[in-house]
Amino acid sequence: MTKSYRNEGMARARRLAGAVATLAILAGAGGVAAQDKSLLVMGGQGHEDNMRAIGTAAGGTDILGPFEAETGIKVSWSAATNPQLQEALQRLGPLSSTAEDVIFVHQFDTNARLPDFLEPLDGYLADAPIEGFPHDWAPGVAAASVFDGKRYLIPFRCGAMTLWYNDQIFAERGVGAGPKVPEDIYEIAKAATYTRDNGEQVFGVAFRGTSWSITEDLAALSRAYGGEMVLPDGTVTVNQPPVVEAVNLLKRLFKDGLMPPNWATLDQTGVNQLFKDDRVAMTLGGTNYDKTFNDGQSLVSGHAVATRWPLVKDLQTADRSSGAGTVFYWGLGILKGSQHKDAAWEFIRRISNPQSVHALAGNGSGPCTGAELAVSAEADPAMAIQAEIFAAANNPLPVNENINQIRDALGETIQNIVVNDLDTQAELDGLARRLERLYR
């Protein structure tokens, strides 16, 4: 986090403290006049839950109801999974007319093809700006969707991945604190893997093993050893010592029964549920998961603690004692074929203003702005960790038009090494050759 980003965030945090997302605030000044219009938004179900305060965000603040009442714009939702959204972007983007207007775009799709799919937003920003944009947004995230000097996305839902642990299991198994160096993950997992008196198996750690998820988890583990799978300029380093050590750690954890045996099929929902059910001692999760884990209902509630990502000892300094982890974000864009572009911008502008961001953070959505991170960190230590990670981390992999093939190759290779106990170096050497062709 740059000094200006931090200072501006703290200053605005003080101004925002205690803000409530009321109708008058959400309505704002200017924008489109009240009218009989509708917008069709494509996004994940969790995105809608956060905006309407339903489902996982029930009891929070609805920010769409006031928007609809003020503008006369009815917001309809087309819920989709991550792969479905990726497919929809490429299918709908080239069309001259679409029923869909706004689409959530994942960080891995922020490549040079965005101008083929989305409307440039610079003119809209000039005519009807978003308060605080872009200087209060995390710099790397704000810059990620600018191509040839034009912006195509407004980062909307941001987060970072860090380690969470169950302090009750830690206490029962004599573990004092979270891991400081990568090897601690193995030692803690070994101590925390056991069978309860009722026959229930508890695992020391649950990482994600699906092809979609391996990319982020292995990136975080590689950074704990001081390495990257692929450098930002596209240089492939997936077969270098830091990544080899990270994969070997996964292999040892799996081979020794310290991770669930269905690791290769576990996605974020799966590991979250295991953690909430008091079945694993540690897991990799979003820094915004406090309300997910400590929800007053799950078995881990009141005992889920976020901790910093470990870092090899020889890289630790007085100013840095934890690993970079990984960041993730979703951006909001307007499809080229949208028939309601002005209304679509008004939707994006209003739900991105500081008051809406504050309400969304209260609903469990990860904020992208320094101001809201500062506010959230006062009550939630995990948000302070997110701010640190945002200052140091970037994408798990450089964006590329071949990102699907890259992730498939990576997932297949790592699963084979871990589950089938193949030679790590030989398999990663082969993977490096495949990735070098895809990153050309």
CSV table of C-alpha atoms in Angstrom, one decimal:
chain,number,residue,atom,x,y,z
A,1,MET,CA,0.0,0.0,0.0
A,2,THR,CA,1.5,3.3,-1.0
A,3,LYS,CA,1.8,6.1,1.5
A,4,SER,CA,-0.9,8.2,-0.3
A,5,TYR,CA,-3.3,5.3,-0.5
A,6,ARG,CA,-2.8,4.6,3.2
A,7,ASN,CA,-3.1,8.2,4.4
A,8,GLU,CA,-6.1,9.0,2.2
A,9,GLY,CA,-7.7,5.8,3.4
A,10,MET,CA,-7.3,6.7,7.0
A,11,ALA,CA,-8.5,10.2,6.5
A,12,ARG,CA,-11.6,9.1,4.8
A,13,ALA,CA,-12.0,6.3,7.3
A,14,ARG,CA,-12.5,8.9,10.0
A,15,ARG,CA,-15.0,10.7,7.9
A,16,LEU,CA,-16.9,7.5,7.2
A,17,ALA,CA,-16.9,6.0,10.7
A,18,GLY,CA,-20.4,5.3,11.8
A,19,ALA,CA,-21.9,5.9,8.3
A,20,VAL,CA,-25.3,4.3,7.7
A,21,ALA,CA,-26.4,3.4,4.2
A,22,THR,CA,-29.8,5.2,4.2
A,23,LEU,CA,-32.0,6.0,1.3
A,24,ALA,CA,-30.9,9.6,1.0
A,25,ILE,CA,-27.3,8.7,1.0
A,26,LEU,CA,-27.7,5.9,-1.6
A,27,ALA,CA,-29.8,8.1,-3.8
A,28,GLY,CA,-27.1,10.7,-4.1
A,29,ALA,CA,-27.2,13.7,-6.3
A,30,GLY,CA,-27.5,13.8,-10.1
A,31,GLY,CA,-27.6,10.7,-12.2
A,32,VAL,CA,-30.4,9.3,-14.3
A,33,ALA,CA,-33.9,10.6,-13.7
A,34,ALA,CA,-36.6,8.3,-12.3
A,35,GLN,CA,-37.8,6.2,-15.1
A,36,ASP,CA,-39.3,2.8,-16.0
A,37,LYS,CA,-36.2,0.9,-16.8
A,38,SER,CA,-34.7,-2.5,-16.0
A,39,LEU,CA,-31.2,-3.8,-15.8
A,40,LEU,CA,-30.1,-7.3,-16.1
A,41,VAL,CA,-26.9,-8.0,-14.0
A,42,MET,CA,-24.9,-11.2,-14.4
A,43,GLY,CA,-23.0,-12.2,-11.2
A,44,GLY,CA,-22.6,-14.8,-8.6
A,45,GLN,CA,-25.3,-15.6,-6.1
A,46,GLY,CA,-23.1,-14.3,-3.3
A,47,HIS,CA,-22.8,-11.0,-5.1
A,48,GLU,CA,-26.6,-10.5,-5.1
A,49,ASP,CA,-26.9,-11.8,-1.5
A,50,ASN,CA,-24.5,-9.0,-0.4
A,51,MET,CA,-26.4,-6.3,-2.3
A,52,ARG,CA,-29.9,-7.3,-1.3
A,53,ALA,CA,-29.0,-8.5,2.3
A,54,ILE,CA,-30.4,-12.0,1.6
A,55,GLY,CA,-29.0,-15.5,2.0
A,56,THR,CA,-25.6,-15.4,3.5
A,57,ALA,CA,-26.0,-11.6,4.2
A,58,ALA,CA,-29.5,-11.8,5.7
A,59,GLY,CA,-30.0,-9.2,8.3
A,60,GLY,CA,-27.6,-6.7,6.7
A,61,THR,CA,-28.3,-3.5,4.6
A,62,ASP,CA,-30.1,-3.8,1.3
A,63,ILE,CA,-28.5,-1.3,-1.1
A,64,LEU,CA,-30.5,-2.2,-4.2
A,65,GLY,CA,-34.0,-1.5,-2.8
A,66,PRO,CA,-33.2,2.2,-2.3
A,67,PHE,CA,-31.5,2.4,-5.7
A,68,GLU,CA,-34.6,1.0,-7.4
A,69,ALA,CA,-37.0,3.2,-5.5
A,70,GLU,CA,-35.0,6.4,-6.3
A,71,THR,CA,-34.3,5.8,-9.9
A,72,GLY,CA,-37.2,3.6,-11.1
A,73,ILE,CA,-34.6,1.1,-12.4
A,74,LYS,CA,-35.5,-2.5,-11.6
A,75,VAL,CA,-32.4,-4.6,-11.1
A,76,SER,CA,-32.9,-8.2,-12.2
A,77,TRP,CA,-30.2,-10.9,-11.5
A,78,SER,CA,-28.8,-13.7,-13.6
A,79,ALA,CA,-26.9,-15.9,-11.1
A,80,ALA,CA,-24.0,-17.8,-12.5
A,81,THR,CA,-20.9,-19.7,-11.4
A,82,ASN,CA,-17.4,-18.5,-12.0
A,83,PRO,CA,-16.9,-20.6,-15.1
A,84,GLN,CA,-20.3,-19.6,-16.4
A,85,LEU,CA,-19.5,-15.9,-16.0
A,86,GLN,CA,-16.3,-16.4,-17.9
A,87,GLU,CA,-18.1,-18.1,-20.7
A,88,ALA,CA,-20.8,-15.5,-20.8
A,89,LEU,CA,-18.3,-12.7,-21.1
A,90,GLN,CA,-16.8,-14.2,-24.2
A,91,ARG,CA,-20.1,-15.2,-25.6
A,92,LEU,CA,-22.1,-12.0,-25.0
A,93,GLY,CA,-19.2,-9.5,-25.3
A,94,PRO,CA,-18.9,-9.4,-29.1
A,95,LEU,CA,-22.7,-9.0,-29.6
A,96,SER,CA,-24.1,-5.7,-30.7
A,97,SER,CA,-27.3,-6.2,-28.7
A,98,THR,CA,-27.7,-8.1,-25.5
A,99,ALA,CA,-30.5,-8.5,-22.8
A,100,GLU,CA,-27.7,-8.4,-20.2
A,101,ASP,CA,-26.3,-5.1,-19.2
A,102,VAL,CA,-23.8,-5.4,-16.4
A,103,ILE,CA,-21.4,-8.3,-15.8
A,104,PHE,CA,-19.1,-9.3,-12.9
A,105,VAL,CA,-15.6,-10.1,-14.3
A,106,HIS,CA,-13.1,-12.1,-12.4
A,107,GLN,CA,-9.5,-11.0,-12.1
A,108,PHE,CA,-8.3,-13.8,-14.4
A,109,ASP,CA,-10.4,-12.5,-17.2
A,110,THR,CA,-8.8,-9.0,-17.1
A,111,ASN,CA,-6.7,-9.6,-20.2
A,112,ALA,CA,-6.2,-7.7,-23.4
A,113,ARG,CA,-9.5,-9.0,-24.9
A,114,LEU,CA,-11.6,-6.9,-22.5
A,115,PRO,CA,-12.0,-4.0,-25.1
A,116,ASP,CA,-13.7,-6.5,-27.4
A,117,PHE,CA,-16.4,-7.3,-24.8
A,118,LEU,CA,-16.9,-4.2,-22.6
A,119,GLU,CA,-17.8,-0.5,-23.0
A,120,PRO,CA,-14.9,1.9,-22.0
A,121,LEU,CA,-15.9,3.7,-18.8
A,122,ASP,CA,-13.7,6.8,-19.0
A,123,GLY,CA,-16.4,9.1,-20.4
A,124,TYR,CA,-18.9,7.9,-17.8
A,125,LEU,CA,-16.4,8.6,-15.0
A,126,ALA,CA,-15.7,12.1,-16.4
A,127,ASP,CA,-19.4,13.0,-16.5
A,128,ALA,CA,-20.5,11.2,-13.3
A,129,PRO,CA,-17.5,10.3,-11.1
A,130,ILE,CA,-17.3,7.8,-8.4
A,131,GLU,CA,-16.3,9.4,-5.1
A,132,GLY,CA,-12.7,8.6,-4.3
A,133,PHE,CA,-12.0,6.7,-7.5
A,134,PRO,CA,-9.3,5.7,-8.3
A,135,HIS,CA,-7.0,7.1,-5.6
A,136,ASP,CA,-8.7,5.3,-2.7
A,137,TRP,CA,-8.7,1.9,-4.4
A,138,ALA,CA,-5.8,-0.5,-4.0
A,139,PRO,CA,-3.4,0.7,-6.8
A,140,GLY,CA,-2.7,-2.7,-8.4
A,141,VAL,CA,-6.4,-3.6,-8.5
A,142,ALA,CA,-7.3,-0.2,-9.9
A,143,ALA,CA,-4.8,-0.5,-12.7
A,144,ALA,CA,-5.6,-4.1,-13.7
A,145,SER,CA,-8.4,-3.4,-16.2
A,146,VAL,CA,-6.9,-0.4,-18.1
A,147,PHE,CA,-5.8,-1.2,-21.7
A,148,ASP,CA,-4.4,1.3,-24.1
A,149,GLY,CA,-5.2,4.1,-21.6
A,150,LYS,CA,-8.9,3.1,-21.4
A,151,ARG,CA,-10.7,1.7,-18.3
A,152,TYR,CA,-13.1,-1.2,-18.7
A,153,LEU,CA,-13.9,-2.3,-15.1
A,154,ILE,CA,-14.6,-0.8,-11.7
A,155,PRO,CA,-13.1,-3.1,-9.0
A,156,PHE,CA,-16.0,-3.9,-6.8
A,157,ARG,CA,-15.5,-6.9,-4.5
A,158,CYS,CA,-11.9,-7.4,-3.4
A,159,GLY,CA,-10.2,-9.7,-0.9
A,160,ALA,CA,-7.1,-11.5,0.1
A,161,MET,CA,-6.5,-15.1,1.1
A,162,THR,CA,-4.9,-15.8,4.5
A,163,LEU,CA,-4.8,-18.6,7.0
A,164,TRP,CA,-7.6,-19.2,9.5
A,165,TYR,CA,-7.3,-21.5,12.5
A,166,ASN,CA,-9.6,-23.0,15.1
A,167,ASP,CA,-8.2,-21.8,18.4
A,168,GLN,CA,-10.2,-24.5,20.3
A,169,ILE,CA,-8.6,-27.3,18.4
A,170,PHE,CA,-5.2,-25.6,18.8
A,171,ALA,CA,-5.7,-25.4,22.6
A,172,GLU,CA,-6.8,-29.0,22.8
A,173,ARG,CA,-3.7,-30.2,20.8
A,174,GLY,CA,-1.2,-28.0,22.5
A,175,VAL,CA,-0.6,-25.6,19.5
A,176,GLY,CA,0.1,-22.1,20.7
A,177,ALA,CA,-0.1,-19.9,17.5
A,178,GLY,CA,-0.4,-19.9,13.8
A,179,PRO,CA,2.5,-20.8,11.5
A,180,LYS,CA,5.4,-18.4,11.2
A,181,VAL,CA,7.4,-20.3,8.5
A,182,PRO,CA,6.0,-22.8,5.9
A,183,GLU,CA,7.3,-25.8,7.7
A,184,ASP,CA,5.1,-24.9,10.7
A,185,ILE,CA,2.1,-25.7,8.5
A,186,TYR,CA,3.2,-29.3,8.4
A,187,GLU,CA,4.1,-29.5,12.1
A,188,ILE,CA,0.9,-27.9,13.3
A,189,ALA,CA,-1.2,-30.0,10.9
A,190,LYS,CA,0.5,-33.1,12.3
A,191,ALA,CA,-0.2,-32.1,15.9
A,192,ALA,CA,-3.8,-31.2,15.1
A,193,THR,CA,-4.7,-34.3,13.1
A,194,TYR,CA,-6.5,-36.9,15.3
A,195,THR,CA,-9.5,-39.0,15.8
A,196,ARG,CA,-12.1,-37.9,18.4
A,197,ASP,CA,-13.6,-40.3,20.9
A,198,ASN,CA,-16.7,-40.6,18.8
A,199,GLY,CA,-14.7,-41.7,15.8
A,200,GLU,CA,-14.8,-38.4,14.0
A,201,GLN,CA,-11.6,-37.6,12.1
A,202,VAL,CA,-10.1,-34.2,12.5
A,203,PHE,CA,-7.6,-33.0,9.9
A,204,GLY,CA,-4.8,-30.5,10.5
A,205,VAL,CA,-5.3,-28.5,7.4
A,206,ALA,CA,-7.7,-28.2,4.4
A,207,PHE,CA,-6.4,-26.5,1.3
A,208,ARG,CA,-8.4,-26.4,-1.9
A,209,GLY,CA,-7.6,-29.0,-4.6
A,210,THR,CA,-9.9,-28.4,-7.6
A,211,SER,CA,-8.2,-27.1,-10.8
A,212,TRP,CA,-10.0,-23.7,-10.4
A,213,SER,CA,-8.6,-23.3,-6.9
A,214,ILE,CA,-5.1,-24.8,-7.0
A,215,THR,CA,-3.8,-21.7,-8.8
A,216,GLU,CA,-4.5,-19.4,-5.8
A,217,ASP,CA,-3.5,-21.9,-3.1
A,218,LEU,CA,-0.2,-22.9,-4.7
A,219,ALA,CA,0.6,-19.2,-5.4
A,220,ALA,CA,0.2,-18.4,-1.7
A,221,LEU,CA,2.4,-21.4,-0.7
A,222,SER,CA,5.0,-20.6,-3.3
A,223,ARG,CA,5.2,-17.0,-1.9
A,224,ALA,CA,5.7,-18.4,1.6
A,225,TYR,CA,8.9,-19.8,0.2
A,226,GLY,CA,9.7,-16.5,-1.6
A,227,GLY,CA,8.8,-17.6,-5.2
A,228,GLU,CA,6.3,-17.2,-8.0
A,229,MET,CA,4.9,-19.7,-10.4
A,230,VAL,CA,5.1,-17.2,-13.2
A,231,LEU,CA,6.7,-13.8,-13.0
A,232,PRO,CA,4.6,-10.7,-13.9
A,233,ASP,CA,6.5,-10.4,-17.3
A,234,GLY,CA,5.4,-14.0,-18.2
A,235,THR,CA,8.7,-15.7,-17.3
A,236,VAL,CA,7.8,-19.2,-16.1
A,237,THR,CA,9.4,-20.2,-12.8
A,238,VAL,CA,7.0,-23.0,-11.8
A,239,ASN,CA,9.8,-25.5,-11.7
A,240,GLN,CA,12.1,-23.4,-9.5
A,241,PRO,CA,13.0,-24.3,-5.9
A,242,PRO,CA,10.3,-22.2,-4.1
A,243,VAL,CA,7.5,-23.8,-6.1
A,244,VAL,CA,9.0,-27.3,-5.8
A,245,GLU,CA,9.1,-26.9,-2.0
A,246,ALA,CA,5.5,-25.7,-2.0
A,247,VAL,CA,4.3,-28.7,-4.0
A,248,ASN,CA,6.3,-31.0,-1.9
A,249,LEU,CA,4.6,-29.6,1.2
A,250,LEU,CA,1.2,-30.3,-0.3
A,251,LYS,CA,2.4,-33.8,-1.2
A,252,ARG,CA,3.6,-34.5,2.4
A,253,LEU,CA,0.4,-33.2,3.9
A,254,PHE,CA,-1.7,-35.4,1.7
A,255,LYS,CA,0.5,-38.5,1.8
A,256,ASP,CA,0.6,-38.4,5.7
A,257,GLY,CA,-3.1,-38.0,6.0
A,258,LEU,CA,-3.0,-34.5,7.4
A,259,MET,CA,-5.4,-33.2,4.7
A,260,PRO,CA,-8.8,-34.7,3.8
A,261,PRO,CA,-8.5,-37.6,1.4
A,262,ASN,CA,-10.9,-35.9,-1.1
A,263,TRP,CA,-8.5,-32.9,-1.4
A,264,ALA,CA,-8.6,-32.9,-5.2
A,265,THR,CA,-12.4,-32.3,-5.2
A,266,LEU,CA,-12.4,-29.7,-2.5
A,267,ASP,CA,-13.4,-26.2,-3.6
A,268,GLN,CA,-13.9,-23.1,-1.4
A,269,THR,CA,-17.4,-24.2,-0.3
A,270,GLY,CA,-16.0,-27.6,0.7
A,271,VAL,CA,-13.1,-26.4,2.8
A,272,ASN,CA,-15.3,-23.7,4.4
A,273,GLN,CA,-17.9,-26.3,5.5
A,274,LEU,CA,-15.2,-28.6,6.9
A,275,PHE,CA,-13.8,-25.7,8.9
A,276,LYS,CA,-17.3,-24.6,10.1
A,277,ASP,CA,-18.1,-28.1,11.1
A,278,ASP,CA,-15.0,-28.2,13.4
A,279,ARG,CA,-13.4,-30.9,11.3
A,280,VAL,CA,-10.1,-29.1,10.4
A,281,ALA,CA,-7.7,-27.0,12.4
A,282,MET,CA,-6.5,-24.7,9.6
A,283,THR,CA,-7.7,-23.6,6.2
A,284,LEU,CA,-7.0,-20.9,3.6
A,285,GLY,CA,-9.8,-18.5,3.4
A,286,GLY,CA,-10.7,-14.9,2.5
A,287,THR,CA,-9.9,-12.2,5.0
A,288,ASN,CA,-13.6,-11.2,4.8
A,289,TYR,CA,-14.7,-14.6,6.2
A,290,ASP,CA,-15.2,-13.5,9.8
A,291,LYS,CA,-18.9,-13.4,9.4
A,292,THR,CA,-18.8,-16.7,7.5
A,293,PHE,CA,-17.0,-18.6,10.2
A,294,ASN,CA,-17.9,-16.7,13.4
A,295,ASP,CA,-21.6,-16.6,12.4
A,296,GLY,CA,-23.1,-17.6,15.7
A,297,GLN,CA,-24.4,-20.9,14.2
A,298,SER,CA,-21.5,-23.0,13.0
A,299,LEU,CA,-19.5,-25.2,15.3
A,300,VAL,CA,-16.4,-23.1,14.9
A,301,SER,CA,-18.2,-19.8,15.7
A,302,GLY,CA,-16.3,-17.8,18.2
A,303,HIS,CA,-13.1,-19.8,17.6
A,304,ALA,CA,-12.1,-18.9,14.1
A,305,VAL,CA,-9.0,-16.7,14.1
A,306,ALA,CA,-7.3,-15.1,11.1
A,307,THR,CA,-3.5,-15.2,11.1
A,308,ARG,CA,-0.8,-13.9,8.8
A,309,TRP,CA,0.7,-16.0,6.0
A,310,PRO,CA,4.0,-17.6,6.9
A,311,LEU,CA,7.4,-16.7,5.2
A,312,VAL,CA,10.7,-18.6,5.2
A,313,LYS,CA,13.0,-17.4,7.9
A,314,ASP,CA,15.8,-16.1,5.6
A,315,LEU,CA,13.4,-13.7,4.0
A,316,GLN,CA,12.0,-12.2,7.2
A,317,THR,CA,13.2,-8.8,8.2
A,318,ALA,CA,12.3,-6.2,10.8
A,319,ASP,CA,9.7,-4.7,8.5
A,320,ARG,CA,8.4,-7.9,7.0
A,321,SER,CA,7.7,-11.2,8.9
A,322,SER,CA,4.8,-12.6,6.9
A,323,GLY,CA,4.2,-13.9,3.4
A,324,ALA,CA,2.4,-12.0,0.6
A,325,GLY,CA,-0.5,-14.4,0.2
A,326,THR,CA,-2.8,-13.7,-2.7
A,327,VAL,CA,-5.4,-11.2,-3.7
A,328,PHE,CA,-8.6,-11.6,-5.6
A,329,TYR,CA,-11.2,-9.2,-7.0
A,330,TRP,CA,-14.2,-8.9,-9.1
A,331,GLY,CA,-14.8,-5.9,-11.4
A,332,LEU,CA,-18.1,-4.5,-12.8
A,333,GLY,CA,-18.3,-3.8,-16.5
A,334,ILE,CA,-20.9,-2.8,-19.0
A,335,LEU,CA,-21.4,-5.1,-22.0
A,336,LYS,CA,-20.9,-3.6,-25.4
A,337,GLY,CA,-24.4,-4.8,-26.4
A,338,SER,CA,-26.2,-3.3,-23.4
A,339,GLN,CA,-29.2,-1.3,-24.4
A,340,HIS,CA,-29.2,0.7,-21.1
A,341,LYS,CA,-25.7,1.9,-20.8
A,342,ASP,CA,-26.5,5.1,-18.9
A,343,ALA,CA,-28.6,3.3,-16.4
A,344,ALA,CA,-25.9,0.6,-16.1
A,345,TRP,CA,-23.3,3.3,-15.2
A,346,GLU,CA,-25.6,4.8,-12.7
A,347,PHE,CA,-26.0,1.4,-11.1
A,348,ILE,CA,-22.2,0.9,-10.9
A,349,ARG,CA,-21.6,4.4,-9.7
A,350,ARG,CA,-24.0,4.3,-6.9
A,351,ILE,CA,-23.2,0.9,-5.5
A,352,SER,CA,-19.5,1.9,-5.6
A,353,ASN,CA,-19.8,5.1,-3.6
A,354,PRO,CA,-18.3,5.1,0.0
A,355,GLN,CA,-21.6,4.7,1.8
A,356,SER,CA,-22.6,1.6,-0.3
A,357,VAL,CA,-19.1,0.1,0.1
A,358,HIS,CA,-19.5,0.6,3.8
A,359,ALA,CA,-22.9,-1.1,3.9
A,360,LEU,CA,-21.6,-4.0,1.7
A,361,ALA,CA,-18.6,-4.5,4.0
A,362,GLY,CA,-21.1,-4.9,6.8
A,363,ASN,CA,-22.9,-7.5,4.7
A,364,GLY,CA,-19.6,-9.5,4.3
A,365,SER,CA,-18.3,-8.3,1.0
A,366,GLY,CA,-14.6,-7.5,0.8
A,367,PRO,CA,-13.9,-3.8,0.2
A,368,CYS,CA,-11.5,-2.5,-2.4
A,369,THR,CA,-10.9,0.9,-0.8
A,370,GLY,CA,-8.4,2.0,1.7
A,371,ALA,CA,-11.0,4.0,3.6
A,372,GLU,CA,-13.3,1.1,4.2
A,373,LEU,CA,-10.4,-1.3,5.0
A,374,ALA,CA,-9.3,1.1,7.7
A,375,VAL,CA,-12.9,1.3,9.1
A,376,SER,CA,-13.3,-2.5,8.9
A,377,ALA,CA,-9.9,-3.1,10.5
A,378,GLU,CA,-10.9,-1.3,13.7
A,379,ALA,CA,-13.4,-4.1,14.5
A,380,ASP,CA,-12.0,-7.0,12.4
A,381,PRO,CA,-8.2,-7.9,12.6
A,382,ALA,CA,-8.5,-9.9,9.4
A,383,MET,CA,-9.1,-6.6,7.5
A,384,ALA,CA,-5.8,-5.3,8.8
A,385,ILE,CA,-4.2,-8.4,7.3
A,386,GLN,CA,-6.0,-7.8,4.0
A,387,ALA,CA,-4.6,-4.3,3.8
A,388,GLU,CA,-1.1,-5.7,4.4
A,389,ILE,CA,-1.6,-8.3,1.7
A,390,PHE,CA,-2.9,-5.8,-0.8
A,391,ALA,CA,0.2,-3.7,-0.3
A,392,ALA,CA,2.5,-6.7,-1.2
A,393,ALA,CA,0.6,-9.2,-3.4
A,394,ASN,CA,-0.5,-9.3,-7.0
A,395,ASN,CA,-2.5,-11.8,-9.1
A,396,PRO,CA,-1.7,-15.5,-8.5
A,397,LEU,CA,-0.7,-15.6,-12.2
A,398,PRO,CA,-0.2,-12.9,-14.8
A,399,VAL,CA,-3.4,-12.5,-16.9
A,400,ASN,CA,-3.2,-14.0,-20.3
A,401,GLU,CA,-5.7,-14.9,-23.1
A,402,ASN,CA,-4.8,-18.6,-22.5
A,403,ILE,CA,-5.5,-18.5,-18.8
A,404,ASN,CA,-8.0,-21.3,-18.9
A,405,GLN,CA,-5.5,-23.7,-20.6
A,406,ILE,CA,-2.8,-22.5,-18.1
A,407,ARG,CA,-5.0,-23.2,-15.1
A,408,ASP,CA,-6.1,-26.6,-16.5
A,409,ALA,CA,-2.4,-27.6,-17.1
A,410,LEU,CA,-1.4,-26.4,-13.6
A,411,GLY,CA,-4.3,-28.1,-11.9
A,412,GLU,CA,-3.8,-31.4,-13.7
A,413,THR,CA,-0.1,-31.5,-12.9
A,414,ILE,CA,-0.3,-30.6,-9.2
A,415,GLN,CA,-3.2,-33.1,-8.6
A,416,ASN,CA,-1.1,-35.8,-10.3
A,417,ILE,CA,2.0,-35.0,-8.2
A,418,VAL,CA,0.1,-34.8,-4.9
A,419,VAL,CA,-2.4,-37.7,-5.3
A,420,ASN,CA,-0.3,-40.1,-7.4
A,421,ASP,CA,3.0,-39.3,-5.7
A,422,LEU,CA,4.8,-38.5,-9.0
A,423,ASP,CA,8.3,-37.0,-9.1
A,424,THR,CA,7.8,-33.3,-8.3
A,425,GLN,CA,10.7,-31.9,-10.2
A,426,ALA,CA,10.2,-33.9,-13.4
A,427,GLU,CA,6.5,-33.1,-13.5
A,428,LEU,CA,7.1,-29.4,-12.9
A,429,ASP,CA,9.7,-29.3,-15.6
A,430,GLY,CA,7.2,-30.7,-18.0
A,431,LEU,CA,4.6,-28.2,-16.8
A,432,ALA,CA,7.1,-25.3,-17.3
A,433,ARG,CA,7.5,-26.3,-20.9
A,434,ARG,CA,3.7,-26.3,-21.4
A,435,LEU,CA,3.3,-22.9,-19.7
A,436,GLU,CA,6.1,-21.3,-21.7
A,437,ARG,CA,4.3,-22.1,-24.9
A,438,LEU,CA,1.0,-20.7,-23.5
A,439,TYR,CA,2.7,-17.5,-22.3
A,440,ARG,CA,4.3,-16.6,-25.6
